[in-house]
Coordinates of C-alpha atoms in Angstrom, one line a residue:
M1 CA 0.0 0.0 0.0
K2 CA 1.5 3.3 -1.2
H3 CA 0.6 5.4 1.8
G4 CA 1.4 2.7 4.4
L5 CA 4.9 2.6 2.8
A6 CA 5.3 6.4 3.1
Y7 CA 4.1 6.1 6.8
A8 CA 6.9 3.6 7.5
V9 CA 9.5 5.9 6.0
F10 CA 8.0 8.9 8.2
G11 CA 7.9 6.7 11.3
L12 CA 11.6 6.1 11.0
F13 CA 13.0 9.4 9.8
A14 CA 10.5 11.9 10.7
V15 CA 11.0 14.8 13.3
G16 CA 8.2 14.6 15.7
C17 CA 6.8 11.5 14.5
S18 CA 4.7 9.1 16.7
G19 CA 6.5 6.1 15.7
P20 CA 8.0 3.5 18.0
A21 CA 10.3 4.8 20.5
G22 CA 14.1 4.2 20.2
I23 CA 14.0 3.5 16.2
V24 CA 16.4 5.5 14.6
G25 CA 17.1 5.5 10.7
P26 CA 20.6 5.8 9.1
Q27 CA 20.3 9.6 9.4
G28 CA 21.7 9.6 13.0
S29 CA 21.5 8.7 16.8
M30 CA 18.5 9.1 19.0
A31 CA 20.0 12.2 20.6
A32 CA 20.1 13.7 17.1
V33 CA 16.7 13.0 16.5
E34 CA 15.5 14.3 20.0
A35 CA 17.6 17.5 19.2
A36 CA 16.0 17.9 15.9
R37 CA 12.5 17.4 17.5
Q38 CA 13.2 20.6 19.6
T39 CA 13.9 22.9 16.8
V40 CA 10.7 21.8 14.8
P41 CA 7.4 23.3 15.8
T42 CA 4.6 21.0 16.5
L43 CA 1.7 21.1 13.9
S44 CA -1.6 21.1 16.0
P45 CA -4.0 18.4 14.9
I46 CA -7.4 19.3 13.5
Y47 CA -10.6 18.0 14.9
F48 CA -13.7 16.9 13.0
G49 CA -17.2 16.3 13.9
A50 CA -18.7 12.5 13.9
G51 CA -19.0 11.2 10.5
T52 CA -17.6 14.5 9.0
T53 CA -14.9 15.2 6.6
A54 CA -15.4 18.7 5.7
L55 CA -13.1 21.4 7.0
R56 CA -14.7 23.9 9.3
P57 CA -13.7 27.8 9.2
E58 CA -11.5 27.6 12.4
Q59 CA -9.8 24.5 11.1
M60 CA -8.9 26.5 8.0
K61 CA -7.3 29.3 9.9
L62 CA -5.0 26.6 11.7
L63 CA -4.2 25.1 8.3
D64 CA -3.4 28.5 6.8
A65 CA -0.8 28.9 9.7
H66 CA 0.6 25.6 8.9
A67 CA 0.9 26.2 5.3
V68 CA 2.8 29.5 6.0
W69 CA 5.4 27.6 8.1
L70 CA 5.7 24.6 5.9
R71 CA 6.2 27.0 2.6
R72 CA 9.0 28.7 4.3
D73 CA 11.3 25.9 3.8
G74 CA 10.5 24.2 0.3
N75 CA 12.3 21.0 1.6
Q76 CA 9.7 20.1 4.2
M77 CA 8.0 16.7 3.6
L78 CA 4.5 16.5 5.3
L79 CA 2.7 13.2 6.3
I80 CA -1.0 13.8 7.1
E81 CA -2.7 11.1 9.2
G82 CA -6.6 10.6 9.4
H83 CA -8.1 9.1 12.5
T84 CA -11.7 8.4 13.7
D85 CA -13.2 7.8 16.9
G86 CA -13.8 4.0 15.8
P87 CA -17.3 3.1 16.6
A88 CA -18.2 2.2 13.1
D89 CA -17.0 -0.7 11.2
H90 CA -13.2 -0.8 10.5
R91 CA -13.6 -0.4 6.7
L92 CA -15.7 2.7 7.0
S93 CA -13.5 4.2 9.8
V94 CA -10.4 3.9 7.5
E95 CA -12.5 5.6 4.7
I96 CA -13.6 8.5 6.8
G97 CA -10.0 8.8 8.3
E98 CA -8.7 8.7 4.5
E99 CA -11.1 11.4 3.5
R100 CA -10.2 13.7 6.4
A101 CA -6.4 13.4 5.4
R102 CA -7.4 13.8 1.7
S103 CA -9.5 17.1 2.3
T104 CA -6.6 18.4 4.5
K105 CA -4.2 17.9 2.0
A106 CA -6.4 19.4 -0.8
Y107 CA -6.8 22.4 1.4
L108 CA -2.9 22.9 2.0
V109 CA -2.3 22.5 -1.8
S110 CA -5.0 25.3 -2.5
K111 CA -2.8 27.5 -0.1
G112 CA 0.5 26.8 -2.1
M113 CA 1.8 23.6 -0.8
E114 CA 3.4 21.3 -3.4
A115 CA 1.2 18.1 -3.7
D116 CA 4.3 15.9 -4.3
H117 CA 5.7 16.9 -0.7
I118 CA 2.5 15.7 1.2
T119 CA 1.3 12.1 1.6
F120 CA -1.5 10.8 3.7
A121 CA -2.6 7.7 5.5
S122 CA -5.6 6.8 7.6
H123 CA -5.5 4.7 10.8
G124 CA -9.4 4.7 11.1
G125 CA -9.9 4.3 14.9
G126 CA -6.6 2.2 15.4
R127 CA -4.8 5.0 17.1
P128 CA -6.9 6.6 19.5
T129 CA -5.5 9.3 21.9
C130 CA -8.3 8.6 24.4
M131 CA -9.8 5.3 25.3
E132 CA -12.9 6.3 27.4
R133 CA -16.3 5.9 26.0
T134 CA -17.4 9.7 26.5
A135 CA -18.4 12.1 24.0
S136 CA -15.5 14.4 24.8
C137 CA -12.9 11.4 24.4
R138 CA -14.4 10.2 21.1
A139 CA -14.3 14.0 19.8
N140 CA -10.6 14.0 20.5
N141 CA -10.2 10.9 18.4
R142 CA -11.7 12.4 15.3
R143 CA -8.6 14.2 14.1
V144 CA -6.0 14.7 11.6
T145 CA -2.4 14.8 12.8
F146 CA 1.1 16.0 11.1
S147 CA 4.5 14.8 11.0
T148 CA 7.2 16.7 9.0
K149 CA 10.7 15.7 7.8
R150 CA 13.3 17.5 5.4
D151 CA 13.6 16.3 2.1

């Protein structure tokens, strides 16, 4: 799967990635990765309503700020990961997560990002940030997250 491969590459080499702790690619030691993480700002996630994939105005403002930072350095590669709250069947959750990531990518491209510098993946409900069965917890899981690396 094309996007899965891209995630594996980002998981090993991305600055600020959420990949397995302690894994370091051929680009340096874990200390070097940690030092690099401190110099790259965190791109805040954006959140979606239940079952929705459309961007809201407040999300667009946040993405505008992300686009400005990412365009400053034309060598930035971006991984967008779509997530859901997981109560639907797995296939539907993956599709919703992918559409969230895809719509986020389309918006960033409309703001001047190079499409070939952006890849995306969907985890459906497979990577929750919160495991409680409350409405606020599920809302925190309906998100798109970002990882960057220099090309």
